[in-house]
């Protein structure tokens, strides 16, 4: 699995040959200080930063890749690992290996991607829900959209801002693939991370209807903060006892702050919404404080509306990362990586369907 270094980076143990040395060579090539290849220089934008190899003093023969922790800047990171491509085996795989990989997920060739795992923070219960690769392999053509939508649902509503921002970032990676013929990627993944806690989102209240109340979705998970991960997502105990804070950041000429205290994860909650306006427009012109206690099954309408119906022009500002990871099966090529391109296009199509519906 992935380990954390005290300096804030993460350590990925080098796999046995030829996979480990191949991945190390890939990173060394892309991050070579003398690199002047524009294709590789642009590729750096879509990878975790690479800081060379590292060995613990007590075991100098154990080699680790030292990489940027993409989740580090997030308070409540929601993480999903999606394998991309029509083939999860490389051109040098044995017939046995090919059969093994195909039997694991026969739809890989048709769909072009596979969900390997996810962890989603639910604001409603202050807890994480996790799914492993068995969940991803259970998805069919008919259920894959709902299966991925689950990653973007925070217990109150679908985080359309995070979906939209993810689409934009994948489209940039797709542009890179469509313009290069140097490398082909097999069994490589995209790592998705977005901020699960309700903070730092600019909202025009003229576009947000605060009055509508909705029933709280049933069957929300609570507890369960010890998490199971795929090899790319490590175990974190991240449930906090106390309060969930949501701050709606300063935007335009207005400042809005939204705070929710959770006195109990399941039964009691209080919402205080303070709206301060400074000048102009058809925004609110007063300072208001609304408090609701013991909601008894009613979802907090302010919170839901803010994060479910944000104006389109600010969705791209959502705190989201999409990075390429896992490069043990990357090979030189003189053709476009059509399998990876196919998977990216299909994944974008699914995400757009989630957004539209």
XYZ file of C-alpha atoms in Angstrom:
357
model
C 0.000 0.000 0.000
C 0.853 3.672 0.174
C 2.763 4.993 3.203
C 3.055 8.548 4.447
C 6.421 10.193 4.976
C 6.717 12.736 7.820
C 7.575 15.460 5.302
C 4.091 15.230 3.752
C 4.942 13.105 0.713
C 3.754 9.541 0.155
C 5.854 6.435 -0.424
C 4.931 3.736 -2.921
C 7.019 0.602 -2.569
C 8.797 -0.380 -5.751
C 7.185 -3.485 -7.238
C 9.281 -6.539 -8.196
C 10.968 -6.445 -11.629
C 10.107 -5.670 -14.310
C 7.175 -3.574 -13.042
C 8.955 -1.574 -10.354
C 12.016 -0.568 -12.405
C 9.737 0.252 -15.349
C 7.654 2.640 -13.222
C 10.791 4.206 -11.768
C 12.223 4.688 -15.277
C 8.974 6.342 -16.360
C 9.109 8.893 -13.523
C 12.832 9.491 -14.076
C 12.235 10.172 -17.753
C 9.303 12.553 -17.222
C 10.965 14.431 -14.350
C 14.502 14.512 -15.750
C 15.932 17.935 -14.947
C 17.362 18.114 -18.490
C 14.036 17.202 -20.135
C 13.097 19.584 -22.934
C 10.388 17.441 -24.572
C 7.203 19.525 -24.568
C 5.028 16.401 -24.486
C 6.666 15.136 -21.289
C 6.826 18.589 -19.733
C 3.070 18.957 -20.159
C 2.528 15.428 -18.821
C 3.965 16.546 -15.468
C 0.817 18.641 -14.950
C -1.269 15.469 -14.791
C 0.954 13.363 -12.500
C 1.812 13.507 -8.803
C 5.106 15.354 -8.369
C 8.061 12.958 -8.163
C 10.860 13.355 -5.620
C 13.046 10.374 -6.512
C 13.435 7.114 -4.617
C 13.721 6.638 -0.856
C 14.806 3.823 1.438
C 14.294 3.567 5.199
C 17.574 3.690 7.169
C 16.789 0.332 8.759
C 16.140 -1.407 5.404
C 18.311 0.190 2.688
C 17.319 -2.468 0.163
C 13.622 -1.549 0.361
C 13.004 1.029 -2.351
C 10.095 3.442 -2.453
C 8.957 6.016 -4.988
C 8.614 9.351 -3.183
C 5.555 11.156 -4.538
C 3.333 14.145 -3.895
C 0.390 13.434 -1.600
C -2.432 14.671 -3.822
C -4.902 14.453 -0.904
C -2.818 16.550 1.486
C -4.522 19.898 0.897
C -8.000 18.492 1.498
C -9.823 18.521 4.822
C -12.220 15.644 4.061
C -10.840 14.121 0.849
C -13.206 12.025 -1.234
C -11.062 9.653 -3.313
C -11.771 7.407 -6.291
C -9.365 5.250 -8.317
C -10.484 4.446 -11.881
C -8.413 2.190 -14.133
C -8.430 3.536 -17.702
C -8.130 1.728 -21.039
C -9.663 -1.136 -22.952
C -6.954 -3.549 -21.819
C -5.676 -4.005 -18.275
C -2.776 -6.148 -19.532
C 0.244 -4.987 -21.505
C 1.451 -6.254 -24.917
C 3.960 -8.605 -23.267
C 1.447 -10.345 -20.990
C 1.221 -14.123 -21.121
C -1.924 -15.866 -22.334
C -2.624 -16.833 -18.730
C -2.302 -13.232 -17.549
C -4.571 -12.008 -20.348
C -7.236 -14.544 -19.458
C -6.965 -13.653 -15.779
C -7.421 -9.940 -16.444
C -10.261 -10.381 -18.939
C -12.155 -12.687 -16.581
C -11.908 -10.138 -13.763
C -13.858 -7.526 -15.714
C -15.072 -8.645 -19.137
C -16.626 -5.223 -19.839
C -13.260 -3.420 -19.700
C -12.858 -3.564 -23.482
C -16.398 -2.303 -24.087
C -16.573 0.373 -21.367
C -12.904 1.396 -21.290
C -12.581 1.926 -17.544
C -13.031 0.177 -14.203
C -13.696 1.635 -10.741
C -11.058 0.162 -8.423
C -12.230 1.791 -5.213
C -13.699 4.894 -3.620
C -14.197 6.601 -0.285
C -16.870 9.267 0.062
C -17.384 11.651 2.966
C -21.005 12.012 4.024
C -21.694 15.404 5.568
C -24.943 14.102 7.045
C -23.271 11.493 9.261
C -19.719 12.895 9.487
C -18.403 9.550 8.272
C -16.908 7.864 5.227
C -18.420 5.233 2.996
C -15.933 3.042 1.148
C -16.212 0.666 -1.782
C -13.484 -1.691 -2.980
C -12.752 -3.136 -6.399
C -15.478 -5.773 -6.036
C -17.978 -2.930 -6.145
C -16.456 -1.640 -9.380
C -16.471 -5.070 -10.986
C -20.141 -5.509 -10.099
C -21.081 -2.494 -12.255
C -22.632 -3.138 -15.659
C -23.237 -0.898 -18.665
C -26.647 -0.135 -17.194
C -25.468 0.607 -13.641
C -22.054 2.218 -14.178
C -23.503 5.744 -14.278
C -25.238 5.334 -10.911
C -22.170 3.536 -9.582
C -19.914 6.505 -10.317
C -22.568 9.028 -9.250
C -22.325 7.465 -5.789
C -18.826 8.936 -5.507
C -20.175 12.454 -5.957
C -23.068 12.175 -3.485
C -22.349 13.602 -0.037
C -25.423 12.291 1.791
C -27.413 15.462 1.118
C -27.123 15.843 -2.616
C -25.100 15.265 -5.749
C -21.973 17.445 -5.846
C -22.469 18.723 -9.368
C -19.653 21.224 -8.904
C -17.175 18.379 -8.363
C -18.547 16.448 -11.357
C -18.185 19.481 -13.631
C -14.657 20.233 -12.425
C -13.666 16.574 -12.902
C -14.906 16.628 -16.497
C -12.798 19.699 -17.263
C -9.657 18.078 -15.854
C -10.201 14.799 -17.737
C -10.710 16.755 -20.957
C -7.268 18.322 -20.499
C -5.720 14.868 -20.082
C -7.622 13.695 -23.171
C -6.164 16.596 -25.179
C -2.677 15.486 -24.145
C -3.319 11.899 -25.236
C -4.757 12.971 -28.576
C -1.616 14.978 -29.282
C 1.099 12.437 -28.389
C 2.398 9.198 -29.953
C 5.329 8.516 -27.624
C 3.779 6.429 -24.861
C 1.063 3.821 -24.397
C -0.398 3.191 -20.933
C -1.806 -0.106 -19.652
C -3.335 -0.842 -16.224
C -2.880 2.825 -15.340
C -5.429 4.809 -13.336
C -6.901 8.228 -12.736
C -7.024 9.332 -9.118
C -9.979 11.626 -8.347
C -9.984 13.757 -5.203
C -12.468 16.417 -4.172
C -13.198 18.252 -0.932
C -15.981 16.521 0.953
C -16.477 19.114 3.657
C -18.623 22.127 2.871
C -16.156 24.936 2.553
C -14.750 27.607 0.304
C -17.356 27.837 -2.410
C -18.438 31.167 -3.853
C -22.185 31.425 -4.370
C -24.525 34.105 -5.708
C -27.557 33.878 -3.479
C -29.710 35.249 -6.296
C -29.184 31.831 -7.917
C -29.895 29.860 -4.756
C -33.421 29.339 -3.461
C -33.027 29.047 0.307
C -36.646 28.503 1.245
C -37.211 25.032 -0.171
C -37.174 22.239 2.371
C -36.633 18.642 1.405
C -36.810 15.330 3.207
C -33.525 13.797 4.306
C -32.498 10.842 2.115
C -33.002 7.511 3.822
C -30.348 4.913 4.417
C -27.438 7.273 5.031
C -24.399 5.576 6.465
C -22.864 6.589 9.746
C -19.792 5.455 11.660
C -17.213 3.215 10.036
C -14.157 5.394 10.002
C -11.637 2.582 9.601
C -11.429 2.257 5.869
C -10.471 -0.455 3.402
C -8.544 0.593 0.342
C -7.228 -0.493 -2.956
C -3.427 -0.321 -3.230
C -3.561 3.344 -4.216
C -5.723 4.572 -1.335
C -4.351 4.157 2.166
C -6.067 3.761 5.515
C -6.934 6.933 7.349
C -8.949 7.394 10.526
C -10.539 10.709 9.722
C -13.805 10.942 11.667
C -13.789 14.027 13.842
C -15.941 14.313 16.937
C -17.259 17.813 17.087
C -18.579 20.148 14.500
C -18.800 20.247 10.769
C -18.077 23.713 9.518
C -19.053 25.044 6.143
C -17.840 28.408 5.032
C -19.136 29.941 1.848
C -16.225 32.124 0.808
C -16.039 35.769 -0.156
C -17.280 36.335 -3.671
C -18.114 39.377 -5.767
C -18.889 42.112 -3.230
C -20.622 39.791 -0.771
C -19.557 37.529 2.029
C -21.700 34.652 3.202
C -20.849 32.260 5.989
C -22.663 29.034 6.697
C -22.025 27.066 9.866
C -23.505 23.830 11.037
C -22.811 22.286 14.419
C -23.443 18.593 14.829
C -24.173 17.949 18.490
C -24.880 14.347 17.596
C -24.080 12.594 14.338
C -27.582 11.229 13.977
C -30.229 13.035 16.005
C -29.521 16.666 16.824
C -28.283 19.422 14.601
C -28.292 23.168 14.491
C -27.775 25.395 11.519
C -26.805 29.017 11.714
C -26.785 30.887 8.439
C -25.419 34.392 8.557
C -25.685 36.568 5.501
C -23.856 39.868 5.357
C -24.090 42.123 2.334
C -22.019 45.159 1.600
C -23.433 46.841 -1.477
C -25.433 46.838 -4.732
C -27.194 44.240 -6.852
C -30.274 42.174 -6.286
C -28.594 40.321 -3.458
C -29.806 40.408 0.128
C -29.345 43.807 1.791
C -29.604 42.760 5.419
C -27.880 40.669 8.039
C -29.895 37.601 8.940
C -29.438 34.715 11.306
C -31.540 31.565 10.948
C -31.357 28.790 13.506
C -32.961 25.352 13.275
C -32.672 22.752 16.010
C -33.757 19.114 16.069
C -34.703 19.004 12.408
C -36.468 15.644 12.837
C -35.891 14.299 9.358
C -35.807 17.558 7.379
C -32.608 18.124 5.475
C -30.960 21.489 5.997
C -32.306 23.287 2.931
C -29.636 25.989 2.878
C -26.804 23.458 2.774
C -28.472 21.294 0.168
C -29.371 24.134 -2.159
C -25.938 25.739 -1.969
C -24.130 22.604 -3.014
C -26.727 21.066 -5.350
C -27.578 24.089 -7.459
C -24.517 26.232 -7.788
C -24.373 28.516 -10.840
C -22.602 26.947 -13.801
C -19.956 29.666 -13.982
C -18.488 28.781 -10.586
C -18.583 24.995 -10.777
C -15.121 24.843 -12.262
C -13.737 26.475 -9.116
C -14.525 23.388 -7.031
C -11.584 21.984 -5.113
C -10.889 18.921 -7.300
C -7.806 17.008 -8.420
C -7.599 14.415 -11.194
C -4.143 12.852 -11.579
C -2.742 9.944 -13.562
C -1.159 7.229 -11.383
C 0.297 3.692 -11.680
C 2.895 3.412 -14.422
C 4.276 -0.102 -14.135
C 2.963 -0.867 -17.629
C 3.946 2.144 -19.746
C 5.707 1.441 -23.044
C 7.262 3.487 -25.867
C 5.058 3.752 -28.930
C 4.765 5.422 -32.316
C 0.939 5.476 -32.361
C -1.762 7.153 -30.326
C -2.955 5.279 -27.258
C -6.414 4.561 -28.625
C -7.402 2.274 -25.739
C -6.738 4.985 -23.144
C -8.396 7.643 -25.320
C -11.464 5.404 -25.687
C -11.690 4.978 -21.912
C -11.347 8.714 -21.245
C -14.066 9.572 -23.758
C -16.442 7.009 -22.286
C -15.758 8.211 -18.741
C -16.414 11.825 -19.788
C -19.666 10.699 -21.415
C -20.795 8.992 -18.198
C -19.908 12.031 -16.083
C -21.789 14.355 -18.449
C -24.817 12.081 -18.210
C -24.601 12.304 -14.417
C -24.427 16.090 -14.658
C -27.279 16.399 -17.156
C -29.631 14.073 -15.300
